[in-house]
XYZ file of C-alpha atoms in Angstrom:
197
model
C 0.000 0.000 0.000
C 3.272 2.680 0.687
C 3.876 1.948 -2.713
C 0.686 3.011 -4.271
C 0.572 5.978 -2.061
C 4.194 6.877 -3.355
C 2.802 6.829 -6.824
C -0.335 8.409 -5.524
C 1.567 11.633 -3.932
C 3.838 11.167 -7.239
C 0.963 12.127 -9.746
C -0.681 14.464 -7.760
C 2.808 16.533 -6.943
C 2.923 18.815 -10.049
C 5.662 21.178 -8.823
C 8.516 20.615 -6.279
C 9.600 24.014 -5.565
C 14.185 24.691 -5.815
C 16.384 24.475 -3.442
C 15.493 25.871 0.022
C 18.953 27.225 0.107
C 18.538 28.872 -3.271
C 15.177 30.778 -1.973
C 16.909 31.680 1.349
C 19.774 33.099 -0.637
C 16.640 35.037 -2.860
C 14.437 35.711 0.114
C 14.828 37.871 3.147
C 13.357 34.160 4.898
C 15.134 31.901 7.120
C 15.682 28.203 5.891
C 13.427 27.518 9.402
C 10.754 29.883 8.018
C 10.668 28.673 4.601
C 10.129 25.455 5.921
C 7.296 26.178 8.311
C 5.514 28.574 4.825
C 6.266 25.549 2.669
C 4.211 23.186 5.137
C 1.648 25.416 5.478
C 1.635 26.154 1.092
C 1.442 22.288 1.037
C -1.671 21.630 3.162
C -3.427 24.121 1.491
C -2.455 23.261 -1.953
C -0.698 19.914 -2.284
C -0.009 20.048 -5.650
C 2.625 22.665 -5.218
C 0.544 25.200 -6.743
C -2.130 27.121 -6.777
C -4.403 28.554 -9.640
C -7.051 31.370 -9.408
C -10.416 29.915 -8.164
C -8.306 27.963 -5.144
C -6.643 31.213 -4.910
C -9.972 33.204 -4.264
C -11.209 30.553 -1.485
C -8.318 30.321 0.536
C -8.560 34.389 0.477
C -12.430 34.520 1.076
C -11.711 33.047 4.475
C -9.909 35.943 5.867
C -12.971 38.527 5.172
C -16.198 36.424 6.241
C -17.851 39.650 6.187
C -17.120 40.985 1.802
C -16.729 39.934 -1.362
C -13.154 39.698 -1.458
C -13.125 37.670 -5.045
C -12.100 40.726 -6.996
C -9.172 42.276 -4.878
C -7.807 38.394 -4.547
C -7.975 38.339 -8.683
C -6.214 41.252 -9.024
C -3.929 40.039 -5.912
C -3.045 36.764 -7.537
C -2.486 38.560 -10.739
C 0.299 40.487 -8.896
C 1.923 36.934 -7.352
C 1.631 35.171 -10.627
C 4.874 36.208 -12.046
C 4.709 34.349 -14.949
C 1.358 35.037 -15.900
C 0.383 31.087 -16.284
C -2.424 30.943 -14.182
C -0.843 29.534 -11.314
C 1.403 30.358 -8.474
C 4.291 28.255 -7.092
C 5.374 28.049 -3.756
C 9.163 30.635 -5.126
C 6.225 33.070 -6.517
C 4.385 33.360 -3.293
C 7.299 33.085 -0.854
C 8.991 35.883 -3.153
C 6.002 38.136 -3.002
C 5.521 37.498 0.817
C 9.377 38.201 1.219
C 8.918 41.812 -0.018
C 5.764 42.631 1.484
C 6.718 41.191 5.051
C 10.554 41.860 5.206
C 11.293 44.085 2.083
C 12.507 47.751 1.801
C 9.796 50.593 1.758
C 11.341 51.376 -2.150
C 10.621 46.972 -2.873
C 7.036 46.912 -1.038
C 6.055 50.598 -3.150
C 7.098 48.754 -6.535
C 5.252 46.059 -5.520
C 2.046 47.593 -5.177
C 2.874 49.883 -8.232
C 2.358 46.473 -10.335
C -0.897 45.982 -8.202
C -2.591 48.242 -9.039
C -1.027 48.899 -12.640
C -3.982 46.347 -13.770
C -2.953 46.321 -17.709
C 0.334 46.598 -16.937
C 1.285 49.100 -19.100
C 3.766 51.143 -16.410
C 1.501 53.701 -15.429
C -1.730 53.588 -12.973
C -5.004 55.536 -14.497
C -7.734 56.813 -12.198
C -10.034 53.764 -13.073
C -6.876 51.434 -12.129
C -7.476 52.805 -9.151
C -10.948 52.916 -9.004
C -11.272 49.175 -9.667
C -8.427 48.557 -6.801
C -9.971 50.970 -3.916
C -13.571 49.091 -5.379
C -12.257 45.449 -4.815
C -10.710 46.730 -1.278
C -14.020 48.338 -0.049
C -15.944 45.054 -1.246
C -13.490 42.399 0.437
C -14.023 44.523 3.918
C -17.673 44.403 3.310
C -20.504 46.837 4.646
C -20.333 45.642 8.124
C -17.071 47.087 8.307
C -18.148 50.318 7.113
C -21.887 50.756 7.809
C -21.889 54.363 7.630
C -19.972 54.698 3.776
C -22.099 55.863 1.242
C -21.864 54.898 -2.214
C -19.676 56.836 -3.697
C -16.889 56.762 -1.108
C -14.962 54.677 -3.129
C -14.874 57.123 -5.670
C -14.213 60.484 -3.375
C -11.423 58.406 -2.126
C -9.961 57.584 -5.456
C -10.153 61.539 -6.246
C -8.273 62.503 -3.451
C -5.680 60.339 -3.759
C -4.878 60.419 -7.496
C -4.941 63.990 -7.589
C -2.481 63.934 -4.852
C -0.308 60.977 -7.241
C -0.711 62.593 -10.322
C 2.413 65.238 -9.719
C 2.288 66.474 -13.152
C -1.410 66.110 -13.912
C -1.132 64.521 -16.968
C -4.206 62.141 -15.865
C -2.122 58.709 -15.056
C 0.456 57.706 -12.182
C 3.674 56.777 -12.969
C 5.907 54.627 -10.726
C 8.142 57.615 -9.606
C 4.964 59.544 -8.810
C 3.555 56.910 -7.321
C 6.630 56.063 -4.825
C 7.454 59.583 -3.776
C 3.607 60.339 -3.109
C 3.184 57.266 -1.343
C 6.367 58.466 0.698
C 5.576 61.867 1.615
C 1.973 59.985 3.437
C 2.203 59.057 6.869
C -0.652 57.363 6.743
C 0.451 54.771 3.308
C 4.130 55.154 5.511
C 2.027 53.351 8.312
C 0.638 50.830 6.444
C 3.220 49.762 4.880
C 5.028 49.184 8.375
C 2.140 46.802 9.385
C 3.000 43.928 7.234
C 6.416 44.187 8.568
C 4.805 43.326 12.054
C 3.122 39.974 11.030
C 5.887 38.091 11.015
């Protein structure tokens, strides 16, 4: 019967992920840590990876309370590197590396290509619009009983005029960092992730 398990776990295994020592060497992870994430990657997707619509449930979990389907579409978008329609274990643990441990300059960029949907380099208001959207739906209305409608959108206003140095009606990546700098608030934020781990 250990045989036909072994074959079992050896069809169902689509993706070993390299060397841990290569990933610590890439990551700003522990060998101990990667090990405990890779455990945890595994029992939620034991093939080794992980495509959209698992993707979306594992995320739904955290925000009992939204729709949180969009933002984790546009999320997984930003993890899948390779834009295959899956994400490994190196694509997650690489995006998780930044956003946990990376430099303020590494988690910006990151976001950047968030929210740059068509990723054409630049973020346009309805980018934005779509992100800020997906964010307020994931956190649902019991979060925010007293938000109106259009909050979403008086939000986005605000903050892309702010972006948009040279108003020329989209965000660029410079713009974006050095805006996202000169906000305590975003500077805040961004310090939070660091504290999970």
């Amino acid at each position: 019967s250990d045989k036909i398990e072994d074959e079992l776990e050896m069809t169902t295994v689509c993706h070993r992920p390299e060397g841990l020592e290569q990933l610590e060497a890439q990551t700003n992870f522990t060998k101990r840590e990667l090990q405990v994430l890779y455990r945890g990657f595994k029992n939620e997707c034991p093939s080794g990876v992980v495509n959209e619509e698992t993707f979306k449930q594992i995320y739904a979990q955290f925000f009992p309370h939204g729709d949180a389907s969009t933002y984790a579409h546009y999320l997984f978008t930003a993890f899948d590197t390779a834009h295959n329609g899956s994400v490994k274990f190196e694509d997650f643990v690489m995006a998780l590396s930044i956003l946990l441990r990376g430099t303020v300059h590494e988690k910006l960029r990151w976001t950047f290509n968030l929210y740059d949907i068509n990723k054409d380099g630049y973020i346009n208001k309805e980018e934005m619009m779509d992100i800020v959207k997906a964010i307020y739906d994931m956190m649902g209305k019991y979060t925010y009983p007293v938000l109106k409608e259009d909050a979403p959108r008086q939000h986005v206003e605000v903050f892309f005029q702010k972006m948009d140095k040279n108003k020329d009606g989209v965000v660029t990546l410079d713009e974006f960092i050095e805006s996202c700098q000169e906000d305590d608030n975003i500077m805040r934020s961004l310090q939070l992730f660091e504290n999970v781990m």
